[in-house]
Amino acid sequence: QAQLVESGGGQVQAGGSLRLSCKASGLWFSSNFMGWFRHLPNNRREFVAAAWHRGATAYANNVKGRFTVSRDDAQNAVYLQMNNLQPEDTAVYFCAAAPRRAINMDIPTGENAYNNWGQGTQVTVSS
């Protein structure tokens, strides 16, 4: 059974940085797109970033230039480096895995493509 465990959340002031980690087990890690989503205080969940191999990544427009997603297949881990955090980044951040179902599949940004999810880690940014 697949399990994703996030860590690294916390509280920072605006302009600060955090690095989230997600460790996966029970799935064929290298065959999955690894993504980050966040659940905002207004109850909306949105895509943040995702990574495939050879540096292939995708980002939401509102985090481009501030957040960096990376993966380490040897460690079955994916990371999200978040710089210049702002109060609107306050959310519960979730790690998720999406199996690559086709050889030419693009990095998915919709949550329906992801079938394994972590429990989430809270990020709070104060002004």
mmCIF file of C-alpha atoms in Angstrom:
data_model
loop_
_atom_site.group_PDB
_atom_site.id
_atom_site.type_symbol
_atom_site.label_atom_id
_atom_site.label_comp_id
_atom_site.label_asym_id
_atom_site.label_seq_id
_atom_site.Cartn_x
_atom_site.Cartn_y
_atom_site.Cartn_z
ATOM 1 C CA GLN A 1 0.000 0.000 0.000
ATOM 2 C CA ALA A 2 1.382 3.362 -1.023
ATOM 3 C CA GLN A 3 2.240 5.890 1.644
ATOM 4 C CA LEU A 4 3.374 9.487 1.264
ATOM 5 C CA VAL A 5 4.629 11.385 4.295
ATOM 6 C CA GLU A 6 5.256 15.131 4.213
ATOM 7 C CA SER A 7 7.453 17.104 6.564
ATOM 8 C CA GLY A 8 8.991 20.545 6.836
ATOM 9 C CA GLY A 9 5.963 22.745 7.306
ATOM 10 C CA GLY A 10 5.881 25.492 9.888
ATOM 11 C CA GLN A 11 5.369 29.171 10.497
ATOM 12 C CA VAL A 12 7.484 31.881 8.928
ATOM 13 C CA GLN A 13 7.293 35.601 8.337
ATOM 14 C CA ALA A 14 6.680 37.059 4.914
ATOM 15 C CA GLY A 15 9.818 36.872 2.812
ATOM 16 C CA GLY A 16 11.029 33.763 4.584
ATOM 17 C CA SER A 17 11.717 30.268 3.237
ATOM 18 C CA LEU A 18 10.709 26.711 3.972
ATOM 19 C CA ARG A 19 11.627 23.390 2.414
ATOM 20 C CA LEU A 20 9.004 20.668 2.309
ATOM 21 C CA SER A 21 9.930 17.020 1.949
ATOM 22 C CA CYS A 22 7.832 14.044 0.970
ATOM 23 C CA LYS A 23 8.974 10.464 1.387
ATOM 24 C CA ALA A 24 7.139 7.781 -0.569
ATOM 25 C CA SER A 25 6.891 4.056 -0.013
ATOM 26 C CA GLY A 26 4.843 1.207 -1.430
ATOM 27 C CA LEU A 27 4.785 2.501 -4.997
ATOM 28 C CA TRP A 28 7.009 2.375 -8.058
ATOM 29 C CA PHE A 29 8.370 5.865 -7.426
ATOM 30 C CA SER A 30 10.246 6.312 -10.686
ATOM 31 C CA SER A 31 7.077 5.685 -12.697
ATOM 32 C CA ASN A 32 5.113 8.413 -10.960
ATOM 33 C CA PHE A 33 4.856 12.111 -11.496
ATOM 34 C CA MET A 34 5.318 13.690 -8.069
ATOM 35 C CA GLY A 35 3.318 16.779 -7.306
ATOM 36 C CA TRP A 36 2.504 19.301 -4.626
ATOM 37 C CA PHE A 37 -0.934 20.751 -4.040
ATOM 38 C CA ARG A 38 -2.201 23.073 -1.362
ATOM 39 C CA HIS A 39 -5.509 23.449 0.423
ATOM 40 C CA LEU A 40 -6.150 27.113 1.022
ATOM 41 C CA PRO A 41 -8.067 28.676 3.940
ATOM 42 C CA ASN A 42 -10.957 29.406 1.540
ATOM 43 C CA ASN A 43 -11.339 25.643 1.091
ATOM 44 C CA ARG A 44 -9.944 25.627 -2.422
ATOM 45 C CA ARG A 45 -7.258 23.112 -3.396
ATOM 46 C CA GLU A 46 -4.826 24.148 -6.058
ATOM 47 C CA PHE A 47 -1.874 22.736 -7.945
ATOM 48 C CA VAL A 48 1.508 24.099 -6.871
ATOM 49 C CA ALA A 49 4.257 22.192 -8.692
ATOM 50 C CA ALA A 50 5.225 18.770 -10.002
ATOM 51 C CA ALA A 51 8.317 16.975 -11.211
ATOM 52 C CA TRP A 52 9.145 14.208 -13.640
ATOM 53 C CA HIS A 53 12.669 13.156 -14.613
ATOM 54 C CA ARG A 54 15.579 14.954 -16.296
ATOM 55 C CA GLY A 55 14.549 18.250 -14.749
ATOM 56 C CA ALA A 56 11.054 18.272 -16.207
ATOM 57 C CA THR A 57 8.863 20.379 -13.943
ATOM 58 C CA ALA A 58 5.605 22.287 -13.919
ATOM 59 C CA TYR A 59 4.563 25.208 -11.740
ATOM 60 C CA ALA A 60 1.479 27.209 -10.989
ATOM 61 C CA ASN A 61 1.870 30.776 -12.223
ATOM 62 C CA ASN A 62 1.585 32.228 -8.741
ATOM 63 C CA VAL A 63 4.637 30.331 -7.443
ATOM 64 C CA LYS A 64 6.937 30.509 -10.477
ATOM 65 C CA GLY A 65 10.257 32.081 -9.612
ATOM 66 C CA ARG A 66 9.717 31.537 -5.881
ATOM 67 C CA PHE A 67 9.222 27.774 -5.513
ATOM 68 C CA THR A 68 11.416 24.957 -6.806
ATOM 69 C CA VAL A 69 10.343 21.323 -6.997
ATOM 70 C CA SER A 70 12.864 18.500 -7.195
ATOM 71 C CA ARG A 71 12.933 14.756 -6.767
ATOM 72 C CA ASP A 72 15.466 12.180 -5.659
ATOM 73 C CA ASP A 73 14.520 8.773 -6.980
ATOM 74 C CA ALA A 74 17.270 7.072 -4.979
ATOM 75 C CA GLN A 75 15.557 8.321 -1.820
ATOM 76 C CA ASN A 76 11.975 8.004 -3.110
ATOM 77 C CA ALA A 77 11.584 11.637 -2.149
ATOM 78 C CA VAL A 78 10.280 14.870 -3.604
ATOM 79 C CA TYR A 79 11.002 18.328 -2.286
ATOM 80 C CA LEU A 80 9.507 21.785 -2.521
ATOM 81 C CA GLN A 81 11.814 24.699 -1.794
ATOM 82 C CA MET A 82 9.694 27.758 -1.081
ATOM 83 C CA ASN A 83 11.344 31.160 -1.053
ATOM 84 C CA ASN A 84 9.928 34.642 -0.572
ATOM 85 C CA LEU A 85 6.841 33.211 1.085
ATOM 86 C CA GLN A 86 3.813 35.466 1.315
ATOM 87 C CA PRO A 87 0.699 35.340 3.528
ATOM 88 C CA GLU A 88 -1.329 34.075 0.561
ATOM 89 C CA ASP A 89 0.887 30.967 0.529
ATOM 90 C CA THR A 90 -0.642 29.949 3.857
ATOM 91 C CA ALA A 91 -2.192 26.531 3.313
ATOM 92 C CA VAL A 92 -1.940 22.841 4.017
ATOM 93 C CA TYR A 93 0.507 21.422 1.499
ATOM 94 C CA PHE A 94 0.013 17.915 0.148
ATOM 95 C CA CYS A 95 2.369 15.640 -1.700
ATOM 96 C CA ALA A 96 0.771 13.455 -4.373
ATOM 97 C CA ALA A 97 1.753 10.791 -6.898
ATOM 98 C CA ALA A 98 0.333 10.312 -10.388
ATOM 99 C CA PRO A 99 1.205 7.194 -12.376
ATOM 100 C CA ARG A 100 2.529 7.775 -15.862
ATOM 101 C CA ARG A 101 -0.167 6.093 -17.929
ATOM 102 C CA ALA A 102 1.210 6.912 -21.380
ATOM 103 C CA ILE A 103 4.684 7.392 -22.757
ATOM 104 C CA ASN A 104 3.927 10.896 -24.029
ATOM 105 C CA MET A 105 1.944 12.020 -21.009
ATOM 106 C CA ASP A 106 2.552 15.589 -19.899
ATOM 107 C CA ILE A 107 3.107 16.442 -16.261
ATOM 108 C CA PRO A 108 -0.417 16.523 -14.862
ATOM 109 C CA THR A 109 -1.612 19.615 -13.039
ATOM 110 C CA GLY A 110 -5.144 18.417 -12.271
ATOM 111 C CA GLU A 111 -5.713 16.655 -8.986
ATOM 112 C CA ASN A 112 -7.730 13.869 -10.592
ATOM 113 C CA ALA A 113 -4.568 12.436 -12.154
ATOM 114 C CA TYR A 114 -3.053 11.890 -8.716
ATOM 115 C CA ASN A 115 -4.146 8.729 -6.954
ATOM 116 C CA ASN A 116 -1.926 8.693 -3.883
ATOM 117 C CA TRP A 117 -1.830 11.527 -1.383
ATOM 118 C CA GLY A 118 -0.051 12.382 1.811
ATOM 119 C CA GLN A 119 -1.693 13.697 4.957
ATOM 120 C CA GLY A 120 -0.473 17.248 4.456
ATOM 121 C CA THR A 121 1.733 19.678 6.312
ATOM 122 C CA GLN A 122 0.695 23.146 7.454
ATOM 123 C CA VAL A 123 2.514 26.217 6.198
ATOM 124 C CA THR A 124 1.629 29.515 7.827
ATOM 125 C CA VAL A 125 3.090 32.807 6.633
ATOM 126 C CA SER A 126 2.568 35.886 8.760
ATOM 127 C CA SER A 127 2.820 39.443 7.510
#
